[in-house]
Amino acid sequence: MDYSHVRDVDPAVADALSGEVRRQNETLAMIASENHASEAVLEAQGSALTNKYAEGYPGERYYAGCEYADEVEQLAIDRAKELWGAEHVNVQPHSGSQANMGVYLAMLEPGDKILSLDLTHGGHLSHGHPANFAGQTYEVEQYEVDAETGYVDYDGLDELAESFDPDTIVSGYSAYPREVEWERIQETADAVDAYHLADIAHITGLVAAGVHSSPVGVADFVTGSTHKTIRAGRGGMILCDSEYADAIDNAVFPGTQGGPLMHNIAGKAVGFKEALSSDFQAYAEQTVANAKALADQLQEHGLELVSGGTDNHLILADLRPSHPETTGKDVEAALESAGIVMNANTVPGETRSAFNPSGIRLGTPAITTRGFDEAATREVADLIARVIDDYDDETVVAEVGERVQELCDAYPLYE
Ligand code: DSN
């Protein structure tokens, strides 16, 4: 990746692009929603398809010259159907949020009711936060995780569903470390005659590989992003039964988007092909095994994890019991200095602010792509715990940073 053409035109941007490759090579990405796409996916995303307008769908475009756009989009659709077993797939949403917007537009009227998990309990902005279009367009009530167990409070959800009478219940989360009981939530939705939207943005890859149960065939709509655990081109997708195909396609285009980002759809197609391999199955299993190793080892160091562990690719640690004076941002900054990039996160029962919350969220998708196994992940947990204990000690941070560099060199990423 020398970016020689960019460098000829724009050395400043070329320097930044090279800097980003170096940054990814020389740090451990542990933001749970991030991953490292293959060079094949990056090449597809950087292709000449970025130039093409292709409003419409394969075989039914508004502009001429779409033969290759059609081929690429159909490949992405067919592979997605195979990966997730859906009757209908729309691969055009520009992001996971756009995918959710498409479902809302297809099924709801402004003012209709959404019941979703609170953001500080692991939900997502696009599930109805007041700062987001969803919160401003629809009436929103939110369920929570159980304060004691950290698991979704399914009984509380039932009660809220009965009193609030939602039009849609949203499941699937951004900072929830446990397996989601799709059938349980579907029963709740059925009981109040609501749609069920399962947002698997974080766990698309785990669901495709069968290491997390699938909501496809259970929920009415499944949305996801395509660049997190599934490691394909950047963007979103919607999966649904054939009966909703036209409504969903019309809601995405022309409902909420214009021309699809065909270069990203090419990246989705290539990443989906990679995900159909047995290598990907092993990758998804290792991602979860690494998350469990990370959870165990952090607990050995006295960290308290929301729900007491993990079933998926991420952990959420509440710093308050073990380090009451230390905030998530303190840890985030110190770990970044040591070369471990993760994010401060709100935790259930948050007592600080969203800008400086009491928790940290860590994920294993990206380090697993680099080749980390459980032993290497346990060592990373040791390093993280050392920084949390002494986040303001520059010597400790520097020593951890040196070991992180050795690990990055031992598990190389991009050339
Ligand atoms: N920003 C993503 C995450 O980190 O979970 C969700 O959109």
Tab-separated table of C-alpha atoms and ligand atoms in Angstrom:
chain	number	residue	atom	x	y	z
A	1	MET	CA	0.000	0.000	0.000
A	2	ASP	CA	2.207	2.823	-1.216
A	3	TYR	CA	-0.601	5.127	-2.395
A	4	SER	CA	1.715	6.312	-5.170
A	5	HIS	CA	-1.077	7.809	-7.257
A	6	VAL	CA	-2.467	9.734	-4.319
A	7	ARG	CA	1.044	10.865	-3.435
A	8	ASP	CA	1.543	12.346	-6.912
A	9	VAL	CA	-1.604	14.448	-6.521
A	10	ASP	CA	-1.902	15.038	-2.814
A	11	PRO	CA	1.073	14.242	-0.565
A	12	ALA	CA	-0.799	15.393	2.549
A	13	VAL	CA	-3.565	12.827	2.085
A	14	ALA	CA	-1.041	10.159	1.024
A	15	ASP	CA	0.866	10.761	4.254
A	16	ALA	CA	-2.349	10.381	6.259
A	17	LEU	CA	-3.304	7.174	4.415
A	18	SER	CA	0.149	5.693	4.971
A	19	GLY	CA	-0.006	6.850	8.563
A	20	GLU	CA	-3.289	5.018	9.051
A	21	VAL	CA	-1.827	1.764	7.679
A	22	ARG	CA	1.139	2.201	10.020
A	23	ARG	CA	-1.206	2.984	12.939
A	24	GLN	CA	-3.216	-0.184	12.299
A	25	ASN	CA	-0.034	-2.254	11.936
A	26	GLU	CA	1.545	-0.880	15.097
A	27	THR	CA	-1.437	-0.889	17.469
A	28	LEU	CA	-3.912	-3.501	18.660
A	29	ALA	CA	-7.441	-2.597	17.523
A	30	MET	CA	-9.762	-3.673	20.327
A	31	ILE	CA	-12.754	-1.479	19.517
A	32	ALA	CA	-15.370	-4.218	19.380
A	33	SER	CA	-16.978	-2.942	16.175
A	34	GLU	CA	-13.712	-2.773	14.214
A	35	ASN	CA	-11.869	-5.323	12.129
A	36	HIS	CA	-9.185	-5.422	9.438
A	37	ALA	CA	-10.578	-6.120	5.956
A	38	SER	CA	-8.410	-8.163	3.612
A	39	GLU	CA	-6.416	-6.472	0.880
A	40	ALA	CA	-8.872	-8.061	-1.585
A	41	VAL	CA	-11.774	-6.243	0.098
A	42	LEU	CA	-9.791	-2.986	0.227
A	43	GLU	CA	-8.956	-3.288	-3.469
A	44	ALA	CA	-12.613	-3.851	-4.384
A	45	GLN	CA	-13.643	-0.830	-2.325
A	46	GLY	CA	-11.031	1.275	-4.099
A	47	SER	CA	-12.213	0.187	-7.562
A	48	ALA	CA	-13.640	2.144	-10.511
A	49	LEU	CA	-17.140	1.110	-9.434
A	50	THR	CA	-17.022	4.216	-7.242
A	51	ASN	CA	-17.731	6.162	-10.434
A	52	LYS	CA	-20.921	4.351	-11.367
A	53	TYR	CA	-24.460	5.457	-10.659
A	54	ALA	CA	-26.773	2.469	-10.441
A	55	GLU	CA	-30.079	3.626	-8.914
A	56	GLY	CA	-32.420	0.686	-8.822
A	57	TYR	CA	-31.586	-2.992	-8.412
A	58	PRO	CA	-29.850	-5.636	-10.596
A	59	GLY	CA	-31.650	-5.832	-13.948
A	60	GLU	CA	-33.833	-2.808	-13.150
A	61	ARG	CA	-31.609	0.268	-13.154
A	62	TYR	CA	-32.481	3.835	-14.020
A	63	TYR	CA	-29.198	4.434	-15.908
A	64	ALA	CA	-27.357	2.639	-18.676
A	65	GLY	CA	-23.998	0.936	-18.304
A	66	CYS	CA	-24.838	-1.130	-15.256
A	67	GLU	CA	-23.818	-4.603	-16.449
A	68	TYR	CA	-20.862	-4.892	-14.059
A	69	ALA	CA	-22.708	-3.164	-11.253
A	70	ASP	CA	-25.481	-5.734	-11.705
A	71	GLU	CA	-23.013	-8.607	-11.637
A	72	VAL	CA	-21.316	-7.402	-8.458
A	73	GLU	CA	-24.531	-6.584	-6.584
A	74	GLN	CA	-26.109	-9.936	-7.525
A	75	LEU	CA	-23.003	-11.764	-6.279
A	76	ALA	CA	-23.216	-9.869	-2.975
A	77	ILE	CA	-26.920	-10.719	-2.658
A	78	ASP	CA	-26.481	-14.406	-3.518
A	79	ARG	CA	-23.570	-14.823	-1.106
A	80	ALA	CA	-25.448	-13.032	1.675
A	81	LYS	CA	-28.427	-15.341	1.144
A	82	GLU	CA	-26.101	-18.319	1.477
A	83	LEU	CA	-24.321	-16.924	4.556
A	84	TRP	CA	-27.405	-15.979	6.533
A	85	GLY	CA	-30.085	-18.181	4.961
A	86	ALA	CA	-32.428	-15.281	4.189
A	87	GLU	CA	-35.109	-15.286	1.480
A	88	HIS	CA	-34.425	-11.662	0.546
A	89	VAL	CA	-31.360	-9.457	0.989
A	90	ASN	CA	-30.795	-5.766	0.275
A	91	VAL	CA	-27.070	-4.926	0.253
A	92	GLN	CA	-27.438	-1.237	-0.584
A	93	PRO	CA	-27.722	0.437	2.855
A	94	HIS	CA	-24.716	2.698	3.312
A	95	SER	CA	-24.450	1.675	6.974
A	96	GLY	CA	-26.160	-0.258	9.736
A	97	SER	CA	-28.043	2.887	10.753
A	98	GLN	CA	-29.262	3.324	7.166
A	99	ALA	CA	-30.421	-0.289	7.216
A	100	ASN	CA	-32.464	0.383	10.362
A	101	MET	CA	-33.858	3.537	8.793
A	102	GLY	CA	-34.950	1.491	5.780
A	103	VAL	CA	-36.863	-0.965	7.965
A	104	TYR	CA	-38.528	1.809	9.956
A	105	LEU	CA	-39.574	3.628	6.787
A	106	ALA	CA	-40.925	0.418	5.270
A	107	MET	CA	-43.008	-0.586	8.285
A	108	LEU	CA	-43.780	2.441	10.446
A	109	GLU	CA	-45.550	5.776	10.176
A	110	PRO	CA	-44.131	8.850	11.936
A	111	GLY	CA	-45.333	8.743	15.531
A	112	ASP	CA	-45.512	4.942	15.653
A	113	LYS	CA	-43.972	3.229	18.659
A	114	ILE	CA	-40.567	1.564	19.000
A	115	LEU	CA	-39.536	-0.462	22.053
A	116	SER	CA	-35.740	-0.893	22.209
A	117	LEU	CA	-32.831	-1.365	24.622
A	118	ASP	CA	-31.517	1.765	26.332
A	119	LEU	CA	-28.222	3.044	24.858
A	120	THR	CA	-26.430	2.931	28.224
A	121	HIS	CA	-27.529	-0.692	28.605
A	122	GLY	CA	-26.012	-1.706	25.253
A	123	GLY	CA	-28.473	-0.393	22.650
A	124	HIS	CA	-27.692	1.814	19.642
A	125	LEU	CA	-28.412	5.416	18.689
A	126	SER	CA	-30.500	4.333	15.709
A	127	HIS	CA	-32.782	2.289	17.970
A	128	GLY	CA	-34.471	5.480	19.153
A	129	HIS	CA	-32.097	7.795	21.019
A	130	PRO	CA	-33.531	11.342	21.223
A	131	ALA	CA	-30.489	12.719	19.338
A	132	ASN	CA	-31.137	10.363	16.418
A	133	PHE	CA	-33.753	10.506	13.630
A	134	ALA	CA	-35.415	7.424	15.107
A	135	GLY	CA	-35.965	9.108	18.453
A	136	GLN	CA	-37.232	12.232	16.739
A	137	THR	CA	-39.582	10.497	14.321
A	138	TYR	CA	-41.095	7.758	16.462
A	139	GLU	CA	-42.360	7.410	20.007
A	140	VAL	CA	-39.756	5.402	21.882
A	141	GLU	CA	-39.814	3.414	25.117
A	142	GLN	CA	-36.737	1.537	26.283
A	143	TYR	CA	-36.112	-1.701	28.103
A	144	GLU	CA	-33.005	-2.432	30.127
A	145	VAL	CA	-30.672	-5.168	31.249
A	146	ASP	CA	-31.236	-6.625	34.705
A	147	ALA	CA	-29.213	-4.594	37.218
A	148	GLU	CA	-28.027	-7.724	39.035
A	149	THR	CA	-27.258	-10.111	36.194
A	150	GLY	CA	-26.435	-7.790	33.290
A	151	TYR	CA	-28.599	-9.981	31.022
A	152	VAL	CA	-31.551	-8.510	29.095
A	153	ASP	CA	-34.474	-8.188	31.493
A	154	TYR	CA	-36.862	-10.281	29.408
A	155	ASP	CA	-39.640	-10.129	32.007
A	156	GLY	CA	-39.321	-6.342	32.180
A	157	LEU	CA	-39.484	-6.281	28.384
A	158	ASP	CA	-42.725	-8.274	28.504
A	159	GLU	CA	-44.256	-5.847	30.966
A	160	LEU	CA	-43.202	-2.798	28.956
A	161	ALA	CA	-44.492	-4.380	25.752
A	162	GLU	CA	-47.877	-4.898	27.354
A	163	SER	CA	-48.153	-1.357	28.752
A	164	PHE	CA	-46.549	0.513	25.828
A	165	ASP	CA	-48.080	-1.552	23.006
A	166	PRO	CA	-45.222	-0.968	20.498
A	167	ASP	CA	-45.459	-1.263	16.724
A	168	THR	CA	-41.891	-2.612	16.584
A	169	ILE	CA	-39.582	-4.220	19.117
A	170	VAL	CA	-35.870	-3.861	18.389
A	171	SER	CA	-33.404	-6.498	19.557
A	172	GLY	CA	-29.681	-6.866	18.793
A	173	TYR	CA	-27.160	-4.609	20.494
A	174	SER	CA	-23.873	-2.680	20.374
A	175	ALA	CA	-22.431	-3.363	23.797
A	176	TYR	CA	-24.054	-6.556	25.000
A	177	PRO	CA	-21.746	-9.493	25.729
A	178	ARG	CA	-24.357	-12.250	25.908
A	179	GLU	CA	-26.256	-14.427	23.467
A	180	VAL	CA	-29.578	-12.827	22.522
A	181	GLU	CA	-32.719	-14.960	22.975
A	182	TRP	CA	-34.374	-14.145	19.654
A	183	GLU	CA	-37.288	-16.564	20.103
A	184	ARG	CA	-38.050	-15.135	23.537
A	185	ILE	CA	-38.284	-11.612	22.098
A	186	GLN	CA	-40.313	-12.864	19.136
A	187	GLU	CA	-42.861	-14.318	21.575
A	188	THR	CA	-43.091	-10.897	23.205
A	189	ALA	CA	-43.546	-9.224	19.823
A	190	ASP	CA	-46.211	-11.753	18.825
A	191	ALA	CA	-48.072	-11.196	22.091
A	192	VAL	CA	-48.504	-7.491	21.334
A	193	ASP	CA	-48.766	-7.843	17.552
A	194	ALA	CA	-45.542	-5.879	16.929
A	195	TYR	CA	-42.870	-6.314	14.283
A	196	HIS	CA	-39.523	-7.592	15.499
A	197	LEU	CA	-36.347	-6.016	14.098
A	198	ALA	CA	-33.153	-7.850	15.083
A	199	ASP	CA	-30.077	-5.679	14.533
A	200	ILE	CA	-27.083	-8.040	14.331
A	201	ALA	CA	-24.610	-5.288	13.341
A	202	HIS	CA	-21.941	-6.495	15.756
A	203	ILE	CA	-22.432	-10.220	15.355
A	204	THR	CA	-23.041	-10.651	11.606
A	205	GLY	CA	-19.910	-12.794	11.302
A	206	LEU	CA	-20.687	-14.867	14.390
A	207	VAL	CA	-24.214	-15.543	13.137
A	208	ALA	CA	-22.980	-16.419	9.627
A	209	ALA	CA	-20.519	-18.912	11.108
A	210	GLY	CA	-23.127	-20.386	13.456
A	211	VAL	CA	-21.243	-19.453	16.631
A	212	HIS	CA	-24.159	-17.245	17.700
A	213	SER	CA	-27.787	-18.266	17.153
A	214	SER	CA	-29.497	-16.637	14.187
A	215	PRO	CA	-32.592	-14.411	14.232
A	216	VAL	CA	-33.155	-15.098	10.511
A	217	GLY	CA	-36.455	-16.927	10.195
A	218	VAL	CA	-37.411	-15.760	13.696
A	219	ALA	CA	-37.560	-11.953	13.558
A	220	ASP	CA	-39.447	-10.170	10.762
A	221	PHE	CA	-36.403	-8.094	9.810
A	222	VAL	CA	-32.698	-8.547	10.394
A	223	THR	CA	-30.297	-5.662	9.820
A	224	GLY	CA	-26.546	-5.659	10.031
A	225	SER	CA	-23.366	-3.883	9.156
A	226	THR	CA	-21.006	-5.650	6.806
A	227	HIS	CA	-17.574	-4.637	8.089
A	228	LYS	CA	-17.530	-5.731	11.739
A	229	THR	CA	-17.248	-9.427	12.630
A	230	ILE	CA	-18.118	-10.399	9.028
A	231	ARG	CA	-15.040	-8.413	7.827
A	232	ALA	CA	-16.442	-7.477	4.379
A	233	GLY	CA	-16.762	-4.087	2.665
A	234	ARG	CA	-18.068	-1.190	4.706
A	235	GLY	CA	-21.813	-0.660	4.943
A	236	GLY	CA	-25.112	-2.236	5.900
A	237	MET	CA	-27.664	-4.789	4.750
A	238	ILE	CA	-31.240	-5.882	5.407
A	239	LEU	CA	-32.440	-9.494	5.483
A	240	CYS	CA	-36.128	-10.413	5.401
A	241	ASP	CA	-38.721	-12.821	4.060
A	242	SER	CA	-39.874	-12.463	0.443
A	243	GLU	CA	-43.209	-10.988	1.527
A	244	TYR	CA	-41.401	-7.816	2.671
A	245	ALA	CA	-38.943	-7.650	-0.256
A	246	ASP	CA	-40.639	-4.871	-2.230
A	247	ALA	CA	-41.390	-2.746	0.820
A	248	ILE	CA	-37.768	-2.974	1.997
A	249	ASP	CA	-36.254	-2.344	-1.436
A	250	ASN	CA	-38.467	0.696	-1.976
A	251	ALA	CA	-37.628	2.037	1.472
A	252	VAL	CA	-33.872	1.818	0.806
A	253	PHE	CA	-34.132	3.219	-2.742
A	254	PRO	CA	-35.774	5.620	-3.388
A	255	GLY	CA	-37.013	5.913	0.200
A	256	THR	CA	-33.851	6.828	2.058
A	257	GLN	CA	-30.947	6.663	-0.389
A	258	GLY	CA	-30.045	7.587	-3.957
A	259	GLY	CA	-27.322	5.812	-5.906
A	260	PRO	CA	-25.858	2.784	-4.140
A	261	LEU	CA	-22.146	2.876	-3.259
A	262	MET	CA	-21.207	0.229	-5.808
A	263	HIS	CA	-17.538	0.097	-4.795
A	264	ASN	CA	-18.603	-0.755	-1.246
A	265	ILE	CA	-21.033	-3.352	-2.548
A	266	ALA	CA	-18.070	-4.893	-4.425
A	267	GLY	CA	-16.231	-4.983	-1.086
A	268	LYS	CA	-19.252	-6.668	0.488
A	269	ALA	CA	-19.312	-9.305	-2.296
A	270	VAL	CA	-15.614	-10.097	-1.881
A	271	GLY	CA	-15.798	-10.214	1.919
A	272	PHE	CA	-18.871	-12.444	1.780
A	273	LYS	CA	-16.990	-14.851	-0.500
A	274	GLU	CA	-14.158	-14.962	2.039
A	275	ALA	CA	-16.703	-15.583	4.800
A	276	LEU	CA	-18.073	-18.636	2.978
A	277	SER	CA	-14.730	-20.404	3.485
A	278	SER	CA	-13.885	-22.844	6.272
A	279	ASP	CA	-11.116	-20.435	7.319
A	280	PHE	CA	-13.801	-17.963	8.287
A	281	GLN	CA	-15.573	-20.553	10.410
A	282	ALA	CA	-12.338	-21.086	12.331
A	283	TYR	CA	-11.859	-17.321	12.599
A	284	ALA	CA	-15.308	-16.779	14.125
A	285	GLU	CA	-14.787	-19.596	16.633
A	286	GLN	CA	-11.392	-18.180	17.592
A	287	THR	CA	-12.864	-14.676	17.991
A	288	VAL	CA	-15.274	-15.992	20.629
A	289	ALA	CA	-12.616	-18.179	22.293
A	290	ASN	CA	-10.348	-15.133	22.524
A	291	ALA	CA	-13.123	-13.008	24.037
A	292	LYS	CA	-13.688	-15.677	26.688
A	293	ALA	CA	-9.944	-15.781	27.416
A	294	LEU	CA	-9.890	-11.986	27.668
A	295	ALA	CA	-12.857	-12.067	30.053
A	296	ASP	CA	-11.350	-14.795	32.264
A	297	GLN	CA	-7.983	-13.131	32.520
A	298	LEU	CA	-9.371	-9.655	33.273
A	299	GLN	CA	-11.498	-11.212	36.009
A	300	GLU	CA	-8.360	-12.875	37.400
A	301	HIS	CA	-7.025	-9.345	37.760
A	302	GLY	CA	-10.112	-8.283	39.726
A	303	LEU	CA	-12.021	-6.474	36.973
A	304	GLU	CA	-15.808	-6.694	37.180
A	305	LEU	CA	-17.476	-7.571	33.899
A	306	VAL	CA	-21.076	-6.711	33.102
A	307	SER	CA	-22.951	-10.060	33.118
A	308	GLY	CA	-19.844	-11.767	34.504
A	309	GLY	CA	-18.333	-12.735	31.157
A	310	THR	CA	-19.117	-13.084	27.480
A	311	ASP	CA	-20.736	-15.345	24.889
A	312	ASN	CA	-19.609	-13.337	21.885
A	313	HIS	CA	-16.765	-11.116	20.655
A	314	LEU	CA	-16.819	-8.390	23.307
A	315	ILE	CA	-16.583	-7.680	26.996
A	316	LEU	CA	-17.856	-4.709	28.968
A	317	ALA	CA	-15.993	-3.925	32.202
A	318	ASP	CA	-17.445	-1.722	34.917
A	319	LEU	CA	-14.486	0.018	36.558
A	320	ARG	CA	-16.429	1.303	39.563
A	321	PRO	CA	-16.167	-1.740	41.872
A	322	SER	CA	-12.431	-2.343	41.337
A	323	HIS	CA	-11.168	1.161	40.454
A	324	PRO	CA	-13.735	3.660	41.784
A	325	GLU	CA	-11.591	6.731	41.034
A	326	THR	CA	-10.673	5.682	37.487
A	327	THR	CA	-12.885	6.573	34.526
A	328	GLY	CA	-13.241	4.870	31.162
A	329	LYS	CA	-11.578	7.840	29.463
A	330	ASP	CA	-8.554	7.618	31.811
A	331	VAL	CA	-8.085	4.024	30.713
A	332	GLU	CA	-8.831	4.711	27.047
A	333	ALA	CA	-6.156	7.422	26.895
A	334	ALA	CA	-3.510	5.418	28.756
A	335	LEU	CA	-4.116	2.285	26.689
A	336	GLU	CA	-3.928	4.286	23.463
A	337	SER	CA	-0.528	5.598	24.592
A	338	ALA	CA	0.502	1.978	25.091
A	339	GLY	CA	-0.765	1.004	21.616
A	340	ILE	CA	-4.047	-0.671	22.576
A	341	VAL	CA	-6.997	1.132	20.990
A	342	MET	CA	-10.368	0.562	22.641
A	343	ASN	CA	-13.240	2.712	23.836
A	344	ALA	CA	-14.649	4.025	27.060
A	345	ASN	CA	-18.269	2.928	27.340
A	346	THR	CA	-21.309	3.604	29.461
A	347	VAL	CA	-22.368	0.716	31.688
A	348	PRO	CA	-25.796	-0.238	33.049
A	349	GLY	CA	-26.622	2.051	35.970
A	350	GLU	CA	-24.135	4.634	34.673
A	351	THR	CA	-23.326	7.310	37.257
A	352	ARG	CA	-20.939	9.399	35.142
A	353	SER	CA	-21.516	10.976	31.720
A	354	ALA	CA	-21.521	9.453	28.249
A	355	PHE	CA	-18.374	11.518	27.521
A	356	ASN	CA	-16.485	10.164	30.501
A	357	PRO	CA	-18.251	6.955	31.462
A	358	SER	CA	-17.449	4.290	34.053
A	359	GLY	CA	-16.777	1.391	31.733
A	360	ILE	CA	-14.610	0.100	28.945
A	361	ARG	CA	-15.612	-2.075	26.000
A	362	LEU	CA	-13.078	-4.420	24.416
A	363	GLY	CA	-13.496	-6.708	21.418
A	364	THR	CA	-11.446	-9.473	19.830
A	365	PRO	CA	-12.472	-9.451	16.113
A	366	ALA	CA	-9.464	-7.431	14.908
A	367	ILE	CA	-6.733	-9.085	16.989
A	368	THR	CA	-8.130	-12.474	15.940
A	369	THR	CA	-7.768	-11.413	12.305
A	370	ARG	CA	-4.078	-10.767	13.116
A	371	GLY	CA	-3.793	-14.368	14.339
A	372	PHE	CA	-4.011	-13.997	18.120
A	373	ASP	CA	-4.959	-17.162	19.989
A	374	GLU	CA	-6.136	-17.525	23.606
A	375	ALA	CA	-2.611	-17.478	25.067
A	376	ALA	CA	-1.709	-14.275	23.240
A	377	THR	CA	-5.054	-12.744	24.212
A	378	ARG	CA	-4.454	-13.611	27.882
A	379	GLU	CA	-1.165	-11.755	27.672
A	380	VAL	CA	-2.991	-8.754	26.213
A	381	ALA	CA	-5.419	-8.932	29.153
A	382	ASP	CA	-2.431	-8.876	31.540
A	383	LEU	CA	-1.100	-5.776	29.777
A	384	ILE	CA	-4.508	-4.074	29.894
A	385	ALA	CA	-4.885	-4.823	33.597
A	386	ARG	CA	-1.435	-3.399	34.300
A	387	VAL	CA	-2.346	-0.139	32.578
A	388	ILE	CA	-5.717	0.068	34.347
A	389	ASP	CA	-3.982	-0.334	37.723
A	390	ASP	CA	-1.384	2.382	36.957
A	391	TYR	CA	-2.892	4.417	34.156
A	392	ASP	CA	-1.089	7.593	35.248
A	393	ASP	CA	2.349	5.976	35.595
A	394	GLU	CA	4.291	6.833	32.434
A	395	THR	CA	6.889	4.139	33.066
A	396	VAL	CA	4.237	1.415	33.228
A	397	VAL	CA	2.514	2.723	30.101
A	398	ALA	CA	5.842	2.844	28.236
A	399	GLU	CA	6.794	-0.693	29.303
A	400	VAL	CA	3.419	-2.044	28.215
A	401	GLY	CA	3.795	-0.116	24.956
A	402	GLU	CA	7.103	-1.858	24.238
A	403	ARG	CA	5.504	-5.281	24.672
A	404	VAL	CA	2.539	-4.268	22.509
A	405	GLN	CA	4.993	-3.348	19.736
A	406	GLU	CA	6.624	-6.778	20.010
A	407	LEU	CA	3.204	-8.428	19.736
A	408	CYS	CA	2.281	-6.300	16.712
A	409	ASP	CA	5.541	-7.341	15.047
A	410	ALA	CA	4.869	-10.998	15.873
A	411	TYR	CA	1.366	-10.819	14.327
A	412	PRO	CA	1.862	-8.666	11.206
A	413	LEU	CA	-1.106	-7.176	9.357
A	414	TYR	CA	-0.752	-5.133	6.143
A	415	GLU	CA	2.425	-4.867	4.082
B	1	DSN	N1	-19.955	2.613	16.254
B	1	DSN	C1	-20.415	1.263	16.359
B	1	DSN	C2	-19.936	0.606	17.608
B	1	DSN	O1	-18.826	0.896	17.998
B	1	DSN	O2	-20.625	-0.212	18.197
B	1	DSN	C3	-21.888	1.110	16.224
B	1	DSN	O3	-22.378	1.880	15.205
